[in-house]
Coordinates of C-alpha atoms in Angstrom, one line a residue:
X12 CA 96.6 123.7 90.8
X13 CA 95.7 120.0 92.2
X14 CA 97.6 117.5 91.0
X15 CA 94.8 115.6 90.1
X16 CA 94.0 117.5 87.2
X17 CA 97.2 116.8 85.4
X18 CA 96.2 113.0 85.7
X19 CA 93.0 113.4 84.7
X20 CA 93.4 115.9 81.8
X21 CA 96.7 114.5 80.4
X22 CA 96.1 113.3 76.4
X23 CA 92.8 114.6 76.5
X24 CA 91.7 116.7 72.8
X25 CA 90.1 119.8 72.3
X26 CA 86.5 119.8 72.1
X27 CA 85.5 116.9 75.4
X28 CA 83.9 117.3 77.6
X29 CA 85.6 115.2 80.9
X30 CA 84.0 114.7 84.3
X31 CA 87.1 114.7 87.2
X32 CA 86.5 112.7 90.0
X33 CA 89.6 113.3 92.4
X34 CA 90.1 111.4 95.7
X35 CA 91.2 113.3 98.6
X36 CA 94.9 112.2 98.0
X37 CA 94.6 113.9 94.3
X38 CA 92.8 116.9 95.6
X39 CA 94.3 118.7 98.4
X40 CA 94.7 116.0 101.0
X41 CA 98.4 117.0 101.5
X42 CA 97.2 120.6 102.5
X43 CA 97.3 120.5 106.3
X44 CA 94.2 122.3 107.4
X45 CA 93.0 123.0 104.1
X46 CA 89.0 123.0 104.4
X47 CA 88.8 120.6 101.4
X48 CA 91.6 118.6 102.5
X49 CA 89.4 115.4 103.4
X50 CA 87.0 115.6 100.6
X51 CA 86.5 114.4 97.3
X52 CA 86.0 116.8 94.6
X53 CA 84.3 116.6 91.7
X54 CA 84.6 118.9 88.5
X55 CA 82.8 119.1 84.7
X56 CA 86.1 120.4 82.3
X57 CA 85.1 121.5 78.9
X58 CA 88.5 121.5 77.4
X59 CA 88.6 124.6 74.7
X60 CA 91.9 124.8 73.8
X61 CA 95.5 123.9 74.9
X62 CA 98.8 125.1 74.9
X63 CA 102.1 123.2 75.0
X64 CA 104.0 122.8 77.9
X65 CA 107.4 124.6 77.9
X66 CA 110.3 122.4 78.8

């Protein structure tokens, strides 16, 4: 997963609806030679449900 989501979906509730707008640096600009590695990426997130995060 991007790390971008994790910023963008953090504290978020059940039931939005969140448009993710991630900068290449967010996305996968770290992936050398990954196709998207220069792009911006855009995503629609209907969030359904969560689970907690296991420490």
């Amino acid at each position: 997963m991007v790390a971008g989501f994790q910023k963008a979906l953090e504290g978020q509730k059940v039931g939005s609806q969140v448009v993710v707008v991630m900068p290449p640096s967010d996305g996968y600009g770290a992936s050398e030679g990954h196709e998207l590695q220069k792009e911006s990426l855009v995503f629609v997130v209907d969030i359904l449900a969560t689970t907690p995060v296991q420490q």
